[in-house]
Tab-separated table of C-alpha atoms in Angstrom:
chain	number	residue	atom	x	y	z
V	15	UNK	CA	33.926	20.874	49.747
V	16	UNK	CA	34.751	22.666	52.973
V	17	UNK	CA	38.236	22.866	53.687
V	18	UNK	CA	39.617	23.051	50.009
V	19	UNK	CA	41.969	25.911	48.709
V	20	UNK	CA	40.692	27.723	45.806
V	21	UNK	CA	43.080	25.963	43.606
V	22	UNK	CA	42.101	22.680	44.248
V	23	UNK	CA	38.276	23.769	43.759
V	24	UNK	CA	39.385	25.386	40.347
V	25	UNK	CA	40.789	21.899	39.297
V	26	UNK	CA	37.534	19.814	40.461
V	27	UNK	CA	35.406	22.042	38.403
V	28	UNK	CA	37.704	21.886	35.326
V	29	UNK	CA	37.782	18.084	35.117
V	30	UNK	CA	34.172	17.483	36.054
V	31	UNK	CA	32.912	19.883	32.946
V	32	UNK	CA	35.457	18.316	31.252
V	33	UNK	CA	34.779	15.124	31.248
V	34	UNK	CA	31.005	15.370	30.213
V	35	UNK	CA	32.018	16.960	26.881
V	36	UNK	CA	33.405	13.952	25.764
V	37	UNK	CA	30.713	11.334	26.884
V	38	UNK	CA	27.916	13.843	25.406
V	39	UNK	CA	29.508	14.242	22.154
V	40	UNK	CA	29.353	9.783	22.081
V	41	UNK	CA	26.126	9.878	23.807
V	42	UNK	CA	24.963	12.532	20.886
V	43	UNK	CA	26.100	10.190	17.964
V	44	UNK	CA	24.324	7.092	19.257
V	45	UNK	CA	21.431	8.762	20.176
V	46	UNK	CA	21.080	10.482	16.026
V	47	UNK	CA	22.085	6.863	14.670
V	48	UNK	CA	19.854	4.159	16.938
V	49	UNK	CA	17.040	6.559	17.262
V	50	UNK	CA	16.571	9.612	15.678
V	51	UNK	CA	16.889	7.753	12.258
V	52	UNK	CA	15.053	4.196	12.808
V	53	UNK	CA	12.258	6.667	13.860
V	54	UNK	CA	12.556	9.051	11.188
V	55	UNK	CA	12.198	5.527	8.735
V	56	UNK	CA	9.162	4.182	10.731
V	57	UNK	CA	7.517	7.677	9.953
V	58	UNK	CA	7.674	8.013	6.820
V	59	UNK	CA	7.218	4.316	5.377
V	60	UNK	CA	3.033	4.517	6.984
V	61	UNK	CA	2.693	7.938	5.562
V	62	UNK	CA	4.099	6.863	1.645
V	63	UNK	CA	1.958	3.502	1.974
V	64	UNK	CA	-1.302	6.017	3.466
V	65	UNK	CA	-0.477	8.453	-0.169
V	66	UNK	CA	-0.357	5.228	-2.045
V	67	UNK	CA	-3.689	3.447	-1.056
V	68	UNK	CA	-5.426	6.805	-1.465
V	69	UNK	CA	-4.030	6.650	-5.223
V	70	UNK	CA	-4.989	3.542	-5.574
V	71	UNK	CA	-8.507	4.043	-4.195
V	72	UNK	CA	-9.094	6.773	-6.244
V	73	UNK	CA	-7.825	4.766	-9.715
V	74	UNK	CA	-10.065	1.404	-8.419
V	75	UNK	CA	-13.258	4.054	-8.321
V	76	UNK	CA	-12.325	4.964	-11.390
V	77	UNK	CA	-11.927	2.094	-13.188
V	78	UNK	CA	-15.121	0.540	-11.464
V	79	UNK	CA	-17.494	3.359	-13.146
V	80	UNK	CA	-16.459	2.707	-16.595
V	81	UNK	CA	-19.549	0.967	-18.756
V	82	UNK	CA	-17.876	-2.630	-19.342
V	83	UNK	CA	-15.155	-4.331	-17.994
V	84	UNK	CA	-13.042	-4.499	-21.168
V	85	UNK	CA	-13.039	-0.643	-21.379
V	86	UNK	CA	-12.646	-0.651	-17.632
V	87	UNK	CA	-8.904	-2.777	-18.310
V	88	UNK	CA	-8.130	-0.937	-21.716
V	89	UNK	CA	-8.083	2.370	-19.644
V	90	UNK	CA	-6.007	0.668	-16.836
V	91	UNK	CA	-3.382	-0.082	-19.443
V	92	UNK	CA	-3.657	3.261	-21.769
V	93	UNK	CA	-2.982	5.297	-18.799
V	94	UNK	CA	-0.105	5.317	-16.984
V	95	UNK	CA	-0.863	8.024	-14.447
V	96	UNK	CA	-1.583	5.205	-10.887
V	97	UNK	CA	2.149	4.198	-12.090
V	98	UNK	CA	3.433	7.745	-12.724
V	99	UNK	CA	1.686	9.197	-9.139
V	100	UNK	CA	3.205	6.585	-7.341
V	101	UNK	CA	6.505	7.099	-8.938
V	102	UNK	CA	6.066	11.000	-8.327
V	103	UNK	CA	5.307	10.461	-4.162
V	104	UNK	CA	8.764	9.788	-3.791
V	105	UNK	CA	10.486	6.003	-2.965
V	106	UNK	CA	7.643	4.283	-4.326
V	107	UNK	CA	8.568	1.497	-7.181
V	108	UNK	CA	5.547	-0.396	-8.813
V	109	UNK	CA	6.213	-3.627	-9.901
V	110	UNK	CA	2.919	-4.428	-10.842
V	111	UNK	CA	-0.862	-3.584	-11.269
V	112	UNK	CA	-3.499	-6.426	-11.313
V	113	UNK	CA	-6.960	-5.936	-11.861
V	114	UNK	CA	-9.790	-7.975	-11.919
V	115	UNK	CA	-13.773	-8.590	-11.092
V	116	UNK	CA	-14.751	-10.592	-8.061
V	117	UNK	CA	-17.886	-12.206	-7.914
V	118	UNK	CA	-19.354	-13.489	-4.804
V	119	UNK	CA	-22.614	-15.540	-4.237
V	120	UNK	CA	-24.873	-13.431	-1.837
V	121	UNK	CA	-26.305	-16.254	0.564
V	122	UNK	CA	-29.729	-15.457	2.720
V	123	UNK	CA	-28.118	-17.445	5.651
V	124	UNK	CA	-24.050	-18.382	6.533
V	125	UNK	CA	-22.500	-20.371	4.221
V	126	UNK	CA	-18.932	-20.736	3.244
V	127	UNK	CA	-18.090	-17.646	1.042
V	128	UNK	CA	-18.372	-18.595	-3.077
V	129	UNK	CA	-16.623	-16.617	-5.368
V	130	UNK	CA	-15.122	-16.641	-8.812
V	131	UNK	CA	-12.176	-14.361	-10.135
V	132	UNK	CA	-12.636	-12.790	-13.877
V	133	UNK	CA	-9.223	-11.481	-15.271
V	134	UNK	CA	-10.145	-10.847	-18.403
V	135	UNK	CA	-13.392	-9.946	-19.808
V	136	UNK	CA	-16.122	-12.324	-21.310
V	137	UNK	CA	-14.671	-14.965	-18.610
V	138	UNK	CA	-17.507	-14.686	-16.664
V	139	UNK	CA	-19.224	-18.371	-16.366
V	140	UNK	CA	-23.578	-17.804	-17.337
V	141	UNK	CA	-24.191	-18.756	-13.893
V	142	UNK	CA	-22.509	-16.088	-12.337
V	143	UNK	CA	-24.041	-13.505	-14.047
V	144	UNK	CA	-27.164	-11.077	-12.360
V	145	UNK	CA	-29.427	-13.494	-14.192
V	146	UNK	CA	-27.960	-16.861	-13.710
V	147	UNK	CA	-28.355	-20.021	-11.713
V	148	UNK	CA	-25.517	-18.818	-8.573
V	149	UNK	CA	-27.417	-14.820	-8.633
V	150	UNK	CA	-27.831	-12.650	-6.575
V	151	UNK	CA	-24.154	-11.765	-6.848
V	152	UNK	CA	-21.629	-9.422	-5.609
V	153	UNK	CA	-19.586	-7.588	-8.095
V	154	UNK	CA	-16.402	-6.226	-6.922
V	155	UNK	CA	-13.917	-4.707	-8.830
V	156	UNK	CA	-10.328	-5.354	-7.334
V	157	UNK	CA	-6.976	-3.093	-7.746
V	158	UNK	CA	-3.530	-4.936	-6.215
V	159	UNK	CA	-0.440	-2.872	-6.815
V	160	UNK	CA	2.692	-4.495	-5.727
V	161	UNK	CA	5.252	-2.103	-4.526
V	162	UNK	CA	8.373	-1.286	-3.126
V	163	UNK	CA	8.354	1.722	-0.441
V	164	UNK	CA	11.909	2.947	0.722
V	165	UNK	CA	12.509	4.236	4.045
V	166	UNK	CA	13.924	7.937	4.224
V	167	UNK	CA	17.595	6.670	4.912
V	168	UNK	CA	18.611	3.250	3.484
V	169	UNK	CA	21.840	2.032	5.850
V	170	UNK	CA	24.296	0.694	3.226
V	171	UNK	CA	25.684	-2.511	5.399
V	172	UNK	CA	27.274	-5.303	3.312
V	173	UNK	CA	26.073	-8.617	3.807
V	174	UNK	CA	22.978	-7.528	5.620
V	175	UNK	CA	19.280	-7.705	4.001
V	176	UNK	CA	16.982	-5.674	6.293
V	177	UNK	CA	13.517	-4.602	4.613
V	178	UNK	CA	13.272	-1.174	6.442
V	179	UNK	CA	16.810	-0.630	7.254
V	180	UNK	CA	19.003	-2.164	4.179
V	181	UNK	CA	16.208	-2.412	1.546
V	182	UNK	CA	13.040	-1.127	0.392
V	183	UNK	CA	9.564	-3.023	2.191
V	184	UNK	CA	8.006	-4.860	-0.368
V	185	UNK	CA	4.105	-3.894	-0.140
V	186	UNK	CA	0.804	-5.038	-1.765
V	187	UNK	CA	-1.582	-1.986	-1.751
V	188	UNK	CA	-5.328	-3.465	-2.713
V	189	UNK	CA	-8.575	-1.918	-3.220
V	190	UNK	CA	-11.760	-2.521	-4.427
V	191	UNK	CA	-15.397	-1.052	-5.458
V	192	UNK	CA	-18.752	-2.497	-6.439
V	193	UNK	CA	-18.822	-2.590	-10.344
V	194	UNK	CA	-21.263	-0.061	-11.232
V	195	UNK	CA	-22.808	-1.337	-14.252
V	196	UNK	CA	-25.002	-4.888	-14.154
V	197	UNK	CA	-27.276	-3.916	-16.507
V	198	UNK	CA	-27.492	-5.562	-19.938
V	199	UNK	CA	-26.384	-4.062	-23.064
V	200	UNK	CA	-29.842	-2.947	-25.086
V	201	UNK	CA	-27.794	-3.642	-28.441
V	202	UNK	CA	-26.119	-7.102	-27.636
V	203	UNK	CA	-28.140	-8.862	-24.603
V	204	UNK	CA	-24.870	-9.615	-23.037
V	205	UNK	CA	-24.434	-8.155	-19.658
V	206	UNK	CA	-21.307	-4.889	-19.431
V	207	UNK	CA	-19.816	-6.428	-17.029
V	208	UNK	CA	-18.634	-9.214	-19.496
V	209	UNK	CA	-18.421	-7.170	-22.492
């Protein structure tokens, strides 16, 4: 710098500052569009699927303190409020809700797991019940909502299919709880859990 006029100092400083504008302002836009919001969508996809499975818990603990399993499904389909919550968190679609009673055979030593799946009730096989030949069981009641969770900003690029970036990321949010109630019904001798 030694030895320059004033002018020609004047006219280095002008096209240095100059210069930078223009590469910031480009630098600016691809820093908003490849970072700012692919990070905005990976925050806020875990927190909607964390507000869902707490919904969900809450609705499977529910539904696993009702007396029998038939009153346990008939309140599952009377209410719609795990279907409306969901809806009201925001991006959230439900597609479906599936519930049903897992029973597992409680062995004293390893063994390959044994289980049987009850959809409905009074599908429950005599040896799987807390009196029959396969007891002592496990009884699990099991929520699976299948969802759809959209990202905050869905890119609108034609051709592509990106869950996350294009489309909403299909989910399945599952819970379960130990069925409350193996005791037998005084009036019928059948067990609630198959009533």
């Amino acid at each position: 710098m030694y030895g320059l006029t004033s002018t020609a100092k004047s006219r280095f400083n002008r096209t240095e500052s100059g210069s930078v504008l223009t590469d910031f302002s480009a630098a600016l836009i691809l820093l908003i569009f490849l970072v700012f919001v692919p990070l905005i969508d990976l925050t806020i996809v875990p927190i909607r699927w964390m507000l869902a499975q707490e919904l969900v818990n809450g609705y499977a603990r529910r539904l696993s303190l009702c007396e029998t399993f038939s009153e346990s499904r008939m309140r599952m389909d009377a209410d719609p409020s795990l279907r409306t919550k969901l809806h009201n968190l925001g991006g959230v679609t439900t597609e479906s809700i599936n519930l049903r009673l897992r029973i597992t055979r409680i062995f004293r030593y390893p063994h390959a797991e044994e289980f049987i799946l009850a959809e409905k009730p009074r599908q429950i096989p005599a040896d799987w019940l807390p009196n029959g030949a396969k007891a002592p069981c496990s009884y699990q009641l099991e929520l699976n909502v299948r969802s759809q969770m959209s990202p905050a900003i869905l890119l609108p690029l034609k051709g592509v299919s990106i869950p996350g970036l294009t489309k909403p990321i299909p989910f399945l949010i599952s819970s379960s709880h130990e069925w409350a109630n193996c005791n037998p019904d005084p009036a019928t001798g059948t067990f609630f859990l198959n009533e």
